Tab-separated table of C-alpha atoms in Angstrom:
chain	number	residue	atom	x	y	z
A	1	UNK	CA	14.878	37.746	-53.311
A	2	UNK	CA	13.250	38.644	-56.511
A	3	UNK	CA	12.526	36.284	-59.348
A	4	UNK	CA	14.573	35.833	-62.255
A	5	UNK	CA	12.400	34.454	-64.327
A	6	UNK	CA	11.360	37.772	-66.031
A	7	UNK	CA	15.139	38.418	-67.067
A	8	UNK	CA	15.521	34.990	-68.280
A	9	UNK	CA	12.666	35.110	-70.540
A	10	UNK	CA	14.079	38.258	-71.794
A	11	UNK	CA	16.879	35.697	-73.251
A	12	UNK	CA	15.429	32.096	-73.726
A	13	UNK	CA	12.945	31.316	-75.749
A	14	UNK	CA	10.312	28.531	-74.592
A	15	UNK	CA	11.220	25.222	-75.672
A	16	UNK	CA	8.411	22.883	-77.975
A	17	UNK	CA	7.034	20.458	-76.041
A	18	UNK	CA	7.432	17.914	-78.315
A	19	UNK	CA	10.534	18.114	-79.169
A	20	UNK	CA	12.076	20.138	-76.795
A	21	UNK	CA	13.745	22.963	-79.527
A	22	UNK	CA	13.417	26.445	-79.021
A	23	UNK	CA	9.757	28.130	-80.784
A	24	UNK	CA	8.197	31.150	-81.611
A	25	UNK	CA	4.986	30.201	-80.077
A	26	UNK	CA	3.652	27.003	-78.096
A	27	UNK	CA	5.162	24.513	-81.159
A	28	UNK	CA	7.914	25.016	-83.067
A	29	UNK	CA	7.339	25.181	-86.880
A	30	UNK	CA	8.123	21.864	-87.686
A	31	UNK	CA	5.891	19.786	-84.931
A	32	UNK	CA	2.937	22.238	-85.223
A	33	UNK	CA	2.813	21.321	-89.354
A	34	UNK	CA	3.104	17.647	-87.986
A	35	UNK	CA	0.175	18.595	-85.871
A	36	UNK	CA	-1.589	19.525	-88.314
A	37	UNK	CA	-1.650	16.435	-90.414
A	38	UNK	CA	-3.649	15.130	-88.113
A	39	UNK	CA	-6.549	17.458	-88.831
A	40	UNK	CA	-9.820	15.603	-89.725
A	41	UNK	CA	-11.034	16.408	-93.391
A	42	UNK	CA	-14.408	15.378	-93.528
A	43	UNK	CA	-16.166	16.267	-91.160
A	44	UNK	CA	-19.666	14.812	-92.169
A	45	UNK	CA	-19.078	11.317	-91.675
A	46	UNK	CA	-19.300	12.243	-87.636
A	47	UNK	CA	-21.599	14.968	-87.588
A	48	UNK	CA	-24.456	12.479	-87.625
A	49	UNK	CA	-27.168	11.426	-85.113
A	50	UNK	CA	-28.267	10.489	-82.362
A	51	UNK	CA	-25.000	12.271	-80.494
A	52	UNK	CA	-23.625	14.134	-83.471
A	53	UNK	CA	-19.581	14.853	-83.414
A	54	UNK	CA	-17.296	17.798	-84.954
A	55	UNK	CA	-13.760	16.105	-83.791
A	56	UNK	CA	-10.464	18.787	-84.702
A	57	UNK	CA	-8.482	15.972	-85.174
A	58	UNK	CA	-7.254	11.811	-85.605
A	59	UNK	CA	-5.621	10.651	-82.112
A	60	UNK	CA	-2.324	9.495	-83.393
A	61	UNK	CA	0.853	10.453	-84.289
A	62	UNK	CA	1.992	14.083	-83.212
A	63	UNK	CA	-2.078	15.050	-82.008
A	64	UNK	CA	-1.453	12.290	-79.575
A	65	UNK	CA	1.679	13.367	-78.471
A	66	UNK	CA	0.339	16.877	-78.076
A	67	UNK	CA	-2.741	15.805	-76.040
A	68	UNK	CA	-0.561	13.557	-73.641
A	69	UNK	CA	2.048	16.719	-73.588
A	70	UNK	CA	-1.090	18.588	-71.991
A	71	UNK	CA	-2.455	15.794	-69.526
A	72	UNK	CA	0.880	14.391	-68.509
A	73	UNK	CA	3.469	16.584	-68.406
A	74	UNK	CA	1.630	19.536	-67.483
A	75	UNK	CA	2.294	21.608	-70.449
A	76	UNK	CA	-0.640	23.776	-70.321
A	77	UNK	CA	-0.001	26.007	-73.101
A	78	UNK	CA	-0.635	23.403	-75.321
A	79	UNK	CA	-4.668	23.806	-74.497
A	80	UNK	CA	-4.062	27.056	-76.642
A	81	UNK	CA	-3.534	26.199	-79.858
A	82	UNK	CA	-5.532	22.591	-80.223
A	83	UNK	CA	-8.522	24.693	-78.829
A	84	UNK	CA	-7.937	27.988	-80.670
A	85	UNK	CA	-7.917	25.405	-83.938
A	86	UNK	CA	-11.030	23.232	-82.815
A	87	UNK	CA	-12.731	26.696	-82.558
A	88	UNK	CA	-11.838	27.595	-85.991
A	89	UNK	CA	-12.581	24.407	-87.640
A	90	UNK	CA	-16.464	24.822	-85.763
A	91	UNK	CA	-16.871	28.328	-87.431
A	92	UNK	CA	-15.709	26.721	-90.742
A	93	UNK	CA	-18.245	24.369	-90.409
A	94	UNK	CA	-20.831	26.953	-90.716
A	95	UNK	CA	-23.543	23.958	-88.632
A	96	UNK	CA	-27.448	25.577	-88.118
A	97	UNK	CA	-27.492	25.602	-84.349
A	98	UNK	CA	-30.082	27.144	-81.886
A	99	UNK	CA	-27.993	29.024	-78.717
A	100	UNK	CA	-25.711	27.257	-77.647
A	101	UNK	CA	-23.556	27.118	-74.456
A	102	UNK	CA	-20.193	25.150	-73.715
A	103	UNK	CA	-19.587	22.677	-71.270
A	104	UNK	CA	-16.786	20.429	-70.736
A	105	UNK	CA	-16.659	17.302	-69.912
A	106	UNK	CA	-15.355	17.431	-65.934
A	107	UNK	CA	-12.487	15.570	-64.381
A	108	UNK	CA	-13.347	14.002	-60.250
A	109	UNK	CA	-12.408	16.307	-57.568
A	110	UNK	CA	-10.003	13.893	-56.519
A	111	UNK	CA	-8.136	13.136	-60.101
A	112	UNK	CA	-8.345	17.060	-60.779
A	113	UNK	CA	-6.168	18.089	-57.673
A	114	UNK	CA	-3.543	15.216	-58.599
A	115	UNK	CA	-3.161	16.792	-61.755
A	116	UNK	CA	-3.909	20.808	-60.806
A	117	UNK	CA	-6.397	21.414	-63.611
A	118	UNK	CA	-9.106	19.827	-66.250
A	119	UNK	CA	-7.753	19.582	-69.529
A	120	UNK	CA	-11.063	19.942	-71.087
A	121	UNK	CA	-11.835	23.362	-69.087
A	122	UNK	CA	-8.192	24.605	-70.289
A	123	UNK	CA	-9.171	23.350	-74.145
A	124	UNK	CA	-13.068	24.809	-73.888
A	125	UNK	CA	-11.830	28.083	-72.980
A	126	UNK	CA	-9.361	28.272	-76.542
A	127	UNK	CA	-12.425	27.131	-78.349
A	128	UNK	CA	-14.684	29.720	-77.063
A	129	UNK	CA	-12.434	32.350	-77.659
A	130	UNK	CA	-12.401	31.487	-81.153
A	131	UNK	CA	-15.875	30.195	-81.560
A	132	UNK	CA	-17.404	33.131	-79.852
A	133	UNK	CA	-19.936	31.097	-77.672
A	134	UNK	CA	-20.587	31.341	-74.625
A	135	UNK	CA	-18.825	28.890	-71.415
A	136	UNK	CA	-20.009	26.817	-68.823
A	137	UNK	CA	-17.440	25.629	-66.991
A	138	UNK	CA	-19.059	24.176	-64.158
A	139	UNK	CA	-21.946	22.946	-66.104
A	140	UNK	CA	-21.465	19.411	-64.971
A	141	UNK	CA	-19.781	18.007	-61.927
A	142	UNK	CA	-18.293	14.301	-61.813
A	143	UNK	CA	-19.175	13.306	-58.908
A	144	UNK	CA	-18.150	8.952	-58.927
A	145	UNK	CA	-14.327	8.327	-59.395
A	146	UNK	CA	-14.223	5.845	-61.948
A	147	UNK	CA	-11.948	3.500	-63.238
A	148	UNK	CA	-9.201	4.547	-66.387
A	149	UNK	CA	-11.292	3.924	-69.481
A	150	UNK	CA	-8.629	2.257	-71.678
A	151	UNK	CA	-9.001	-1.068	-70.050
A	152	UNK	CA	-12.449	-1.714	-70.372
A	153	UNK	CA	-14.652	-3.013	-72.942
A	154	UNK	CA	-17.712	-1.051	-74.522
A	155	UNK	CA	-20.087	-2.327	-72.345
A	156	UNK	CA	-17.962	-1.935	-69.493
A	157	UNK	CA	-17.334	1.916	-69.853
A	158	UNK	CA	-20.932	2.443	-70.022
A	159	UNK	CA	-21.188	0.440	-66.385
A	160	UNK	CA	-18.124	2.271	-65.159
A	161	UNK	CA	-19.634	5.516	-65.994
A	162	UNK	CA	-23.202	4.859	-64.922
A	163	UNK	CA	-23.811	8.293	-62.474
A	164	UNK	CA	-21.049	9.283	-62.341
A	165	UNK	CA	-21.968	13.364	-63.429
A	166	UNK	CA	-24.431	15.431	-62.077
A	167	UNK	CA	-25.372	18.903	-62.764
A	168	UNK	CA	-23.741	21.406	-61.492
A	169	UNK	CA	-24.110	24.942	-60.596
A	170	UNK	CA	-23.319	26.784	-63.758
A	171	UNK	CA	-26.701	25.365	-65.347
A	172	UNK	CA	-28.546	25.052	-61.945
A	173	UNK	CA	-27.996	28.662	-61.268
A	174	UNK	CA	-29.971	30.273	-64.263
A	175	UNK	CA	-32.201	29.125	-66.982
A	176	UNK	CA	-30.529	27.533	-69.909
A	177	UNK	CA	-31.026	29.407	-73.435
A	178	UNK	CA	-30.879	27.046	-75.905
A	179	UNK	CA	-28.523	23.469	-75.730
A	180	UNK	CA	-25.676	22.147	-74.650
A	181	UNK	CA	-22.557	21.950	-76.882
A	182	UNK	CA	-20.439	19.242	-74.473
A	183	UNK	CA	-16.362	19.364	-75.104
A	184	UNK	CA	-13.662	16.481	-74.407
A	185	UNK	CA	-9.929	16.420	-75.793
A	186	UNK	CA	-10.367	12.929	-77.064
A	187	UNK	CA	-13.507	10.487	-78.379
A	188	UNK	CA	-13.121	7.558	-77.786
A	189	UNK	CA	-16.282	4.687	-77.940
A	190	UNK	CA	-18.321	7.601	-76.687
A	191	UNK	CA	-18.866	6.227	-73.327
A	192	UNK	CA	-18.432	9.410	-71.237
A	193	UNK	CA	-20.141	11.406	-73.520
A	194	UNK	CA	-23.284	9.350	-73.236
A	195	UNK	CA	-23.048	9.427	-69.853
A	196	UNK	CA	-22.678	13.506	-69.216
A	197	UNK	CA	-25.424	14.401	-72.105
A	198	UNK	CA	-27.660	11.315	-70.710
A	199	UNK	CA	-27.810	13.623	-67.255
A	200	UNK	CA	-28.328	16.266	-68.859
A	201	UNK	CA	-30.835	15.154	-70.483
A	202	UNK	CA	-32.554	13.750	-67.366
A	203	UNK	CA	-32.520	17.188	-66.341
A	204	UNK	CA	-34.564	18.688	-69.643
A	205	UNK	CA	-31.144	20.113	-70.741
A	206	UNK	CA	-31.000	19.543	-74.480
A	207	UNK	CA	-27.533	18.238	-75.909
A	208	UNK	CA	-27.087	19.532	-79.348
A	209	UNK	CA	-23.922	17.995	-80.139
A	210	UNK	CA	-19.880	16.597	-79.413
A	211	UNK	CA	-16.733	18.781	-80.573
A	212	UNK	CA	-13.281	16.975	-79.415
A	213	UNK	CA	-9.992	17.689	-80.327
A	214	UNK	CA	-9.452	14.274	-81.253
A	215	UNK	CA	-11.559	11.181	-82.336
A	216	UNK	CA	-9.888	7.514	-81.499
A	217	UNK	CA	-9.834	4.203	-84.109
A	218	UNK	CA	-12.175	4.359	-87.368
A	219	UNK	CA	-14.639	6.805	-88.290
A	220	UNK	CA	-17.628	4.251	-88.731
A	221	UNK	CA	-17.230	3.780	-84.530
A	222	UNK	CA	-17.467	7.767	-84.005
């Protein structure tokens, strides 16, 4: 029996998933401009060593929403537009970069297939479609499951984390030209990103820098 789908899209609109109304694209007007609030200012204040950081966004409010709408309930879409505008806010940035190449920040095999995809792979492809560099997606493989971040103190993450990437065969396969630009939806203490660019590293693979869609608490612990 053929799908019906197709003729029902013909007729219903898709629904925001934040607040469930019909929209014209992923967000209705109203929680996309809410969205947008969110958006980080100054960017200089992160964009410092030794791990510098270009975050889109503030987790809180409607960002966070929009992130969890992603993770949690699936809503894929959403990597679209928070990755098409992290793109756009990098090329507004104008930063003096040598070749750079984009690699997210990988999910466990195990916690991957529970949820069907890696929101960071979803959100690095948005970016690069706007930024215009080139992806990695398998540049780095988590290969320890580790506990939920959340709970744990500083010190703690950094233990929890401790070899838990490797990496993989996007970077093993040819030659690297240039650094590393690593992606994650959200910064938090930094743990995880010390831990993927500290394997790299250990590898000769140059980090250059951080861009997230969202940065967590105050900018002085970015």
């Amino acid at each position: 029996m053929p799908s019906l789908k197709p003729l029902l899209n013909l007729f219903l609109k898709p629904t925001c998933p934040l607040c469930e109304r019909s929209a014209e694209g992923v967000f209705c007007r109203d929680c996309w401009r809410r969205v947008q609030r969110c958006q980080v200012e100054s960017l200089s204040r992160f964009w410092q060593e030794p791990l510098p950081l270009l975050p889109w966004g503030l987790y809180g409010g409607a960002l966070k929403q929009a992130i969890a709408a992603l993770k949690y309930d699936k809503q894929r879409a959403v990597a679209r537009p928070l990755g098409h505008g992290l793109g756009q806010a990098w090329r507004m940035a104008a930063i003096a970069c040598p070749p750079l190449t984009v690699v997210p920040i990988p999910l466990h095999v195990d916690k991957q297939k529970q949820r069907g995809f890696n929101q960071a792979a979803l959100l690095a492809e948005a970016f690069c479609q706007v930024s215009r560099l080139p992806l990695c997606p398998e540049g780095l493989v988590r290969v320890r499951a580790t506990e939920a971040q959340f709970s744990l103190s500083s010190g703690a993450r950094l233990e929890n984390l401790a070899d838990a990437f490797r990496v993989g065969e996007g970077l093993r396969r040819r030659p690297l030209r240039g650094s590393v630009l690593l992606l994650d939806d959200i910064f938090t203490t930094g743990a995880t990103i010390q831990a993927a660019a500290q394997c790299l590293q250990q590898q000769q693979i140059a980090v250059f820098g951080v861009v997230a869609i969202a940065v967590a608490g105050r900018a002085d612990a970015a």
